[in-house]
Coordinates of C-alpha atoms in Angstrom, one line a residue:
M5 CA -31.3 -32.5 -13.5
A6 CA -27.6 -33.2 -13.2
L7 CA -27.3 -30.6 -10.4
D8 CA -30.1 -32.2 -8.4
I9 CA -28.5 -35.6 -8.7
L10 CA -25.1 -34.3 -7.6
A11 CA -26.8 -32.5 -4.7
V12 CA -28.3 -35.7 -3.4
G13 CA -25.0 -37.5 -3.8
A14 CA -23.2 -34.8 -1.8
L15 CA -25.6 -35.3 1.1
Y16 CA -25.2 -39.1 1.3
Q17 CA -21.5 -40.0 1.0
S18 CA -21.6 -43.8 0.5
S19 CA -18.5 -45.8 -0.7
D20 CA -19.7 -45.7 -4.3
I21 CA -20.8 -42.1 -4.3
S22 CA -17.4 -41.0 -2.9
K23 CA -15.7 -42.5 -6.0
M24 CA -17.9 -40.4 -8.4
R25 CA -17.2 -36.8 -9.4
V26 CA -18.9 -34.3 -7.0
M27 CA -19.2 -30.7 -8.1
A28 CA -19.1 -29.3 -4.5
E29 CA -15.4 -29.2 -3.5
S30 CA -13.9 -28.2 -0.2
P31 CA -12.6 -24.7 0.0
K32 CA -9.0 -24.3 -1.0
K33 CA -6.7 -24.1 2.0
G34 CA -3.9 -21.6 2.2
T35 CA -5.9 -18.7 0.8
P36 CA -5.4 -15.8 3.2
T37 CA -8.6 -14.7 4.9
P38 CA -9.0 -10.9 4.8
K39 CA -9.1 -9.4 8.3
P40 CA -12.4 -7.5 8.6
F41 CA -13.1 -4.6 10.8
T42 CA -13.9 -5.6 14.4
P43 CA -17.5 -4.6 15.2
L44 CA -18.1 -2.6 18.3
K45 CA -20.9 -5.0 19.5
T46 CA -20.1 -8.5 20.6
K47 CA -23.6 -9.9 21.0
L48 CA -26.9 -9.9 19.0
T49 CA -29.5 -7.6 20.5
T50 CA -32.5 -7.9 18.3
I51 CA -35.0 -10.7 18.0
E52 CA -34.7 -10.8 14.2
T53 CA -31.0 -11.3 14.2
K54 CA -31.2 -14.0 16.9
R55 CA -33.8 -15.8 14.9
I56 CA -31.6 -15.7 11.8
M57 CA -28.7 -17.1 13.6
S58 CA -30.9 -19.8 15.2
V59 CA -32.1 -20.9 11.8
L60 CA -28.6 -21.1 10.4
D61 CA -27.3 -23.0 13.4
E62 CA -30.2 -25.5 13.0
T63 CA -29.4 -25.9 9.3
I64 CA -25.7 -26.6 10.1
Q65 CA -26.7 -29.2 12.7
K66 CA -29.0 -31.0 10.2
V67 CA -26.3 -30.9 7.5
E68 CA -23.8 -32.4 10.0
L69 CA -26.2 -35.3 10.7
V70 CA -27.2 -36.0 7.1
T71 CA -23.5 -36.1 6.0
L72 CA -22.8 -38.8 8.5
L73 CA -25.5 -41.2 7.4
S74 CA -23.0 -43.2 5.3
S75 CA -21.1 -44.2 8.5
V76 CA -24.3 -45.6 10.0
A77 CA -25.0 -47.7 6.9
A78 CA -21.4 -49.0 7.0
N79 CA -21.3 -49.8 10.7
M80 CA -23.7 -52.5 11.9
E81 CA -22.7 -52.0 15.5
L82 CA -23.6 -48.3 15.4
E83 CA -26.8 -49.2 13.5
G84 CA -27.9 -51.4 16.4
L85 CA -27.4 -48.6 19.0
L86 CA -29.6 -46.1 17.1
G87 CA -32.8 -48.1 17.4
E88 CA -34.9 -50.3 15.1
E89 CA -37.0 -47.5 13.5
L90 CA -34.1 -45.2 12.8
S91 CA -31.9 -48.1 11.5
R92 CA -34.7 -49.2 9.2
A93 CA -35.1 -45.7 7.8
V94 CA -31.3 -45.4 7.2
R95 CA -31.2 -48.8 5.4
E96 CA -34.2 -47.7 3.2
H97 CA -32.4 -44.4 2.5
E98 CA -29.2 -46.2 1.6
D99 CA -31.1 -48.5 -0.8
L100 CA -32.8 -45.5 -2.5
C101 CA -29.4 -43.7 -2.9
Q102 CA -27.8 -46.9 -4.3
V103 CA -30.6 -47.2 -6.9
L104 CA -30.2 -43.6 -7.9
M105 CA -26.4 -43.8 -8.2
N106 CA -26.7 -47.0 -10.3
K107 CA -29.1 -45.2 -12.7
V108 CA -26.9 -42.2 -12.8
R109 CA -23.9 -44.4 -13.6
Y110 CA -25.8 -46.1 -16.4
L111 CA -26.9 -42.7 -17.8
Q112 CA -23.3 -41.5 -17.8
E113 CA -22.1 -44.6 -19.7
E114 CA -24.9 -44.1 -22.3
E115 CA -23.9 -40.4 -22.7
L116 CA -20.3 -41.4 -23.2
Q117 CA -21.4 -43.8 -25.9
L118 CA -23.4 -41.1 -27.6
Q119 CA -20.4 -38.7 -27.5
A120 CA -18.2 -41.4 -29.1
E121 CA -20.8 -41.9 -31.9
E122 CA -21.7 -38.3 -32.7
E123 CA -20.9 -38.8 -36.3
F124 CA -24.1 -40.9 -36.5
E125 CA -26.3 -38.2 -35.0
E126 CA -28.5 -38.1 -38.1
E127 CA -29.4 -41.8 -37.8
A128 CA -32.7 -42.9 -36.4
W129 CA -31.2 -45.3 -33.8
F130 CA -29.0 -42.4 -32.5
R131 CA -32.1 -40.2 -32.0
D132 CA -34.0 -43.0 -30.4
L133 CA -31.1 -43.6 -27.9
L134 CA -30.9 -39.9 -27.1
L135 CA -34.7 -39.8 -26.5
S136 CA -34.4 -42.8 -24.3
I137 CA -31.7 -41.2 -22.2
E138 CA -33.8 -38.0 -21.8
L139 CA -36.8 -40.1 -20.7
Q140 CA -34.7 -42.0 -18.1
K141 CA -33.4 -38.6 -16.8
S142 CA -37.0 -37.4 -16.3
N143 CA -37.8 -40.7 -14.5
L144 CA -35.2 -39.8 -11.9
L145 CA -37.2 -37.0 -10.5
P146 CA -39.6 -39.1 -8.4
L147 CA -36.7 -41.2 -7.1
M148 CA -34.9 -38.0 -6.0
G149 CA -38.1 -36.8 -4.3
Q150 CA -38.3 -40.1 -2.4
I151 CA -34.7 -39.5 -1.3
R152 CA -35.5 -36.0 -0.1
D153 CA -38.5 -37.3 1.8
S154 CA -36.4 -40.1 3.3
T155 CA -33.8 -37.5 4.4
K156 CA -36.4 -35.4 6.1
N157 CA -37.8 -38.5 7.9
I158 CA -34.4 -39.5 9.2
L159 CA -33.8 -35.9 10.4
R160 CA -37.1 -36.0 12.2
L161 CA -36.2 -39.3 13.9
L162 CA -32.8 -38.0 14.9
L163 CA -34.1 -34.8 16.3
G164 CA -36.6 -36.9 18.4
N165 CA -33.8 -39.1 19.6
P166 CA -31.0 -36.8 21.1
R167 CA -28.9 -39.8 22.2
A168 CA -28.8 -41.2 18.6
A169 CA -27.9 -37.8 17.3
Q170 CA -25.1 -37.5 19.8
L171 CA -23.8 -41.0 18.8
L172 CA -23.9 -39.9 15.1
R173 CA -22.1 -36.7 15.7
A174 CA -19.3 -38.6 17.5
R175 CA -18.5 -40.2 14.1
A176 CA -17.5 -36.8 12.6
A177 CA -14.1 -38.2 11.6
D178 CA -15.8 -40.6 9.2
R179 CA -17.4 -37.7 7.2
A180 CA -16.3 -37.6 3.5
P181 CA -13.9 -34.8 2.5
G182 CA -16.5 -33.2 0.2
A183 CA -19.2 -33.2 2.9
Q184 CA -16.7 -31.9 5.5
G185 CA -15.8 -29.1 3.1
F186 CA -19.5 -28.2 2.8
V187 CA -20.0 -28.2 6.5
D188 CA -16.8 -26.0 6.9
S189 CA -18.2 -23.6 4.3
L190 CA -21.5 -23.3 6.3
V191 CA -19.6 -22.6 9.5
E192 CA -17.5 -20.0 7.7
L193 CA -20.7 -18.5 6.4
R194 CA -22.1 -18.4 9.9
G195 CA -19.0 -16.4 11.0
F196 CA -19.5 -13.9 8.2
L197 CA -23.2 -13.6 8.9
F198 CA -22.6 -13.1 12.6
E199 CA -20.1 -10.4 12.0
K200 CA -22.5 -8.8 9.4
L201 CA -25.4 -8.8 11.9
L202 CA -23.1 -7.2 14.6
T203 CA -21.9 -4.5 12.2
S204 CA -23.9 -1.3 12.4
P205 CA -24.7 0.8 9.3
M206 CA -22.1 3.4 10.4
E207 CA -19.4 0.8 10.6
A208 CA -20.4 -0.6 7.3
R209 CA -20.3 2.9 5.8
D210 CA -16.8 3.4 7.3
K211 CA -15.7 0.1 5.9
G212 CA -16.9 1.0 2.4
Q213 CA -15.2 4.3 2.6
F214 CA -12.0 2.6 3.7
I215 CA -12.2 0.3 0.6
Q216 CA -12.8 3.3 -1.6
D217 CA -9.8 5.1 -0.2
I218 CA -7.6 2.0 -0.7
T219 CA -8.8 1.7 -4.3
K220 CA -8.1 5.4 -5.0
R221 CA -4.7 5.2 -3.4
N222 CA -3.9 2.1 -5.4
M223 CA -4.9 3.9 -8.6
R224 CA -2.7 6.8 -7.8
N225 CA 0.2 4.5 -6.9
Q226 CA -0.4 2.6 -10.2
E227 CA -0.1 5.8 -12.1
V228 CA 3.1 6.7 -10.3
I229 CA 4.5 3.2 -10.9
D230 CA 3.6 3.4 -14.6
A231 CA 5.3 6.8 -14.9
L232 CA 8.4 5.5 -13.1
E233 CA 8.5 2.4 -15.2
N234 CA 8.4 4.4 -18.4
E235 CA 11.1 6.8 -17.1
L236 CA 13.2 3.8 -16.0
A237 CA 12.8 2.2 -19.4
E238 CA 13.8 5.4 -21.2
R239 CA 16.8 5.9 -18.9
M240 CA 17.9 2.3 -19.4
R241 CA 17.6 2.7 -23.2
N242 CA 19.7 5.9 -23.0
R243 CA 22.1 4.2 -20.7
A244 CA 22.5 1.3 -23.0
A245 CA 23.2 3.6 -25.9
E246 CA 25.7 5.6 -23.8
V247 CA 27.5 2.4 -22.7
E248 CA 27.6 1.1 -26.2
K249 CA 29.0 4.4 -27.4
E250 CA 31.6 4.4 -24.6
N251 CA 32.6 0.8 -25.3
F252 CA 33.1 1.7 -28.9
V253 CA 35.3 4.7 -27.9
I254 CA 37.3 2.6 -25.4
Q255 CA 37.9 -0.1 -28.0
E256 CA 39.1 2.6 -30.5
L257 CA 41.4 4.0 -27.9
K258 CA 42.8 0.6 -27.1
N259 CA 43.4 -0.1 -30.8
H260 CA 45.0 3.2 -31.2
L261 CA 47.2 2.7 -28.2
H262 CA 48.2 -0.7 -29.4
Q263 CA 49.1 0.8 -32.8
V264 CA 51.1 3.5 -31.0
L265 CA 53.0 1.0 -28.9
K266 CA 53.7 -1.2 -31.9
F267 CA 54.8 1.8 -34.0
S268 CA 57.1 3.0 -31.1
E269 CA 58.7 -0.5 -30.9
N270 CA 59.2 -0.6 -34.7
S271 CA 60.5 2.9 -34.7
L272 CA 62.9 2.2 -31.9
T273 CA 64.1 -1.0 -33.6
R274 CA 64.5 0.8 -37.0
T275 CA 66.3 3.7 -35.3
K276 CA 68.7 1.4 -33.6
Q277 CA 69.3 -0.5 -36.9
E278 CA 69.8 2.8 -38.8
A279 CA 72.1 4.0 -36.1
E280 CA 74.1 0.8 -36.2
K281 CA 74.2 1.0 -40.0
Q282 CA 75.2 4.6 -40.0
Q283 CA 77.8 3.9 -37.4
K284 CA 79.3 1.1 -39.4
A285 CA 79.2 3.1 -42.6
D286 CA 80.9 6.0 -40.9
Y287 CA 83.5 3.8 -39.4
R288 CA 84.2 2.2 -42.8
A289 CA 84.1 5.5 -44.7
S290 CA 86.5 7.3 -42.5
Q291 CA 88.3 5.8 -39.6
S292 CA 90.3 9.0 -39.4
R293 CA 87.4 11.1 -38.3
K294 CA 87.7 12.4 -34.8
K295 CA 86.1 10.5 -32.0
Y296 CA 84.3 13.6 -31.0
K297 CA 82.3 13.7 -34.3
V298 CA 81.2 10.2 -33.9
E299 CA 80.2 10.7 -30.3
T300 CA 78.3 13.9 -31.4
E301 CA 76.5 12.0 -34.1
I302 CA 75.5 9.3 -31.7
E303 CA 74.4 11.8 -29.1
N304 CA 72.2 13.5 -31.7
W305 CA 70.6 10.1 -32.6
I306 CA 70.1 9.4 -28.9
Q307 CA 68.5 12.8 -28.3
K308 CA 66.3 12.3 -31.4
Y309 CA 65.3 8.9 -30.0
D310 CA 64.6 10.4 -26.5
T311 CA 62.5 13.2 -28.0
E312 CA 60.4 10.8 -30.0
M313 CA 59.9 8.5 -27.0
T314 CA 59.0 11.4 -24.8
E315 CA 56.3 12.5 -27.2
K316 CA 55.0 9.0 -27.5
Q317 CA 55.0 8.7 -23.7
E318 CA 53.0 12.0 -23.3
E319 CA 50.5 10.8 -25.8
Y320 CA 50.1 7.5 -24.0
E321 CA 49.6 9.3 -20.7
E322 CA 46.9 11.6 -22.1
L323 CA 45.1 8.6 -23.5
D324 CA 45.4 6.8 -20.2
I325 CA 44.0 9.8 -18.3
I326 CA 41.0 9.9 -20.7
H327 CA 40.5 6.2 -20.2
K328 CA 40.5 6.5 -16.4
E329 CA 38.0 9.4 -16.5
E330 CA 35.7 7.5 -18.6
K331 CA 35.9 4.5 -16.2
I332 CA 35.0 6.8 -13.3
Q333 CA 32.0 8.1 -15.3
L334 CA 31.0 4.6 -16.1
K335 CA 31.1 3.6 -12.4
E336 CA 29.0 6.6 -11.5
L337 CA 26.4 5.7 -14.1
Q338 CA 26.3 2.1 -12.8
T339 CA 25.7 3.4 -9.3
R340 CA 22.8 5.6 -10.4
Y341 CA 21.4 2.6 -12.3
E342 CA 21.6 0.4 -9.2
V343 CA 19.7 3.1 -7.1
L344 CA 17.0 3.3 -9.8
V345 CA 16.6 -0.5 -9.8
E346 CA 16.3 -0.5 -6.0
E347 CA 13.7 2.2 -6.1
F348 CA 11.8 0.3 -8.8
S349 CA 11.9 -2.9 -6.6
Q350 CA 10.4 -1.0 -3.6
I351 CA 7.7 0.5 -5.8
R352 CA 6.8 -2.9 -7.2
E353 CA 6.6 -4.5 -3.8
E354 CA 4.3 -1.7 -2.7
R355 CA 2.1 -2.3 -5.7
E356 CA 2.0 -6.0 -4.9
I357 CA 0.9 -5.2 -1.3
N358 CA -1.8 -2.8 -2.5
S359 CA -3.0 -5.3 -5.1
K360 CA -3.2 -8.0 -2.4
K361 CA -5.1 -5.7 -0.2
R362 CA -7.5 -4.8 -3.0
M363 CA -8.1 -8.5 -3.7
E364 CA -8.7 -9.2 0.0
A365 CA -11.2 -6.4 0.1
E366 CA -13.0 -7.7 -3.0
Q367 CA -13.1 -11.2 -1.6
D368 CA -14.6 -9.8 1.6
M369 CA -17.2 -7.9 -0.3
M370 CA -18.1 -11.0 -2.3
R371 CA -18.5 -13.1 0.9
M372 CA -20.8 -10.4 2.4
V373 CA -22.9 -10.3 -0.8
K374 CA -23.3 -14.1 -0.7
A375 CA -24.1 -14.0 3.0
A376 CA -26.7 -11.2 2.4
T377 CA -28.3 -13.2 -0.4
L378 CA -28.6 -16.3 1.8
I379 CA -30.0 -14.3 4.7
Q380 CA -32.7 -12.8 2.4
A381 CA -33.6 -16.3 1.1
V382 CA -33.8 -17.7 4.7
W383 CA -35.8 -14.7 5.9
K384 CA -38.3 -15.0 3.0
G385 CA -38.8 -18.7 3.7
Y386 CA -39.4 -17.9 7.3
L387 CA -42.0 -15.3 6.5
V388 CA -43.8 -17.7 4.1
R389 CA -43.9 -20.4 6.7
S390 CA -45.2 -18.0 9.4
L391 CA -47.9 -16.8 7.0
L392 CA -49.0 -20.4 6.3
R393 CA -49.1 -21.3 9.9
S394 CA -51.2 -18.3 10.8
K395 CA -53.7 -19.2 8.0
R396 CA -53.9 -22.8 9.2
K397 CA -54.7 -21.6 12.8
K398 CA -57.5 -19.3 11.5
R399 CA -59.0 -22.2 9.5
G400 CA -58.9 -24.5 12.6
K401 CA -60.7 -21.9 14.8
G402 CA -63.4 -21.4 12.1
K403 CA -64.2 -25.1 12.0
G404 CA -64.4 -25.3 15.8
K405 CA -67.0 -22.5 16.0
G406 CA -69.1 -24.1 13.2
E407 CA -69.3 -27.4 15.1
K408 CA -70.3 -25.7 18.4
G409 CA -73.2 -23.9 16.6
K410 CA -74.6 -27.1 15.2
G411 CA -74.5 -28.8 18.6
K412 CA -76.6 -26.0 20.2
G413 CA -79.2 -26.1 17.4
K414 CA -79.8 -29.8 18.0
G415 CA -80.3 -29.3 21.8
K416 CA -83.0 -26.7 21.2
K417 CA -85.0 -29.1 19.1

């Protein structure tokens, strides 16, 4: 019931209806349209395909006219140009739509009230109100039937008056956004249907094979990407562990080097102090000792100091060499890591491209399935109408022959 009401509202876009919520929305813009295979044929060659396209074109034209009825009702000058009979039909149609929308608005308010008072659903008055709403909904069916009949009548008058139809089509800019979206969807459907009718079975099979190949290739690429991601994660974990270990070793070396430097400074200071003390003591103890002995002793202390400092310097240089080698290794590992990250980015971009292609192929397939369903429905309707027309013709011929036979019998008498 609700879908029927909204369907009628979508066809007649009055000022009140446009403010209400309509389920049919215009197609989202910005969505990339998948590029289909270009069919070899450019024109329809069979009668059946031409008839299908003719029926769809006629439907689009009728929808374009129906969705512009609101502009006629709102423009008195345009209403005068369309003729008295057509203007009267449009006014009656507007009145019916207004009555329907008032009833729908009233029912919506009643349903909101019921939702707000759900805690009293066991009460008798609540059940009575719910039953009343359901009864009012069922009473909307005859009114909706009148609106459909009124729409058919207006279309009949417009098709019989090409000038009025042309004037109405000139008001395309006044069409409501929801109705324009519906018309655009029908036009897009026509394009897909036309392409489908031009596509041969061999081209359709090739297209299906292409989609299957793309899907398989994407699956293989996904497996490779997963393996590379796992490998990259493992290498990053190992690299993190190595970096942490190297940082710990470097910190230990720095601490040790700092201790060595500090020990060397303390040792040098202590040695100098001891030398000075010893020199003073020796000077006080015996000023009579030869100068050579003092110089020899000082020389020995200096040599001892030089020896210790040389050993400390060699140890420092060895530690510095080890540190530089580890920095080189760290730089090489960082370079390898950057190469892996760049490869991973390229693989991820390729996966996104393949995913986008797969989505485009799926959307294309969904549109073709929808188009095929619509074609089948239109074709079945056409067959049923053709069968009914043939039966009516046969009945008319049978009645004509019966009347002629009766006339001849009276003449003989």
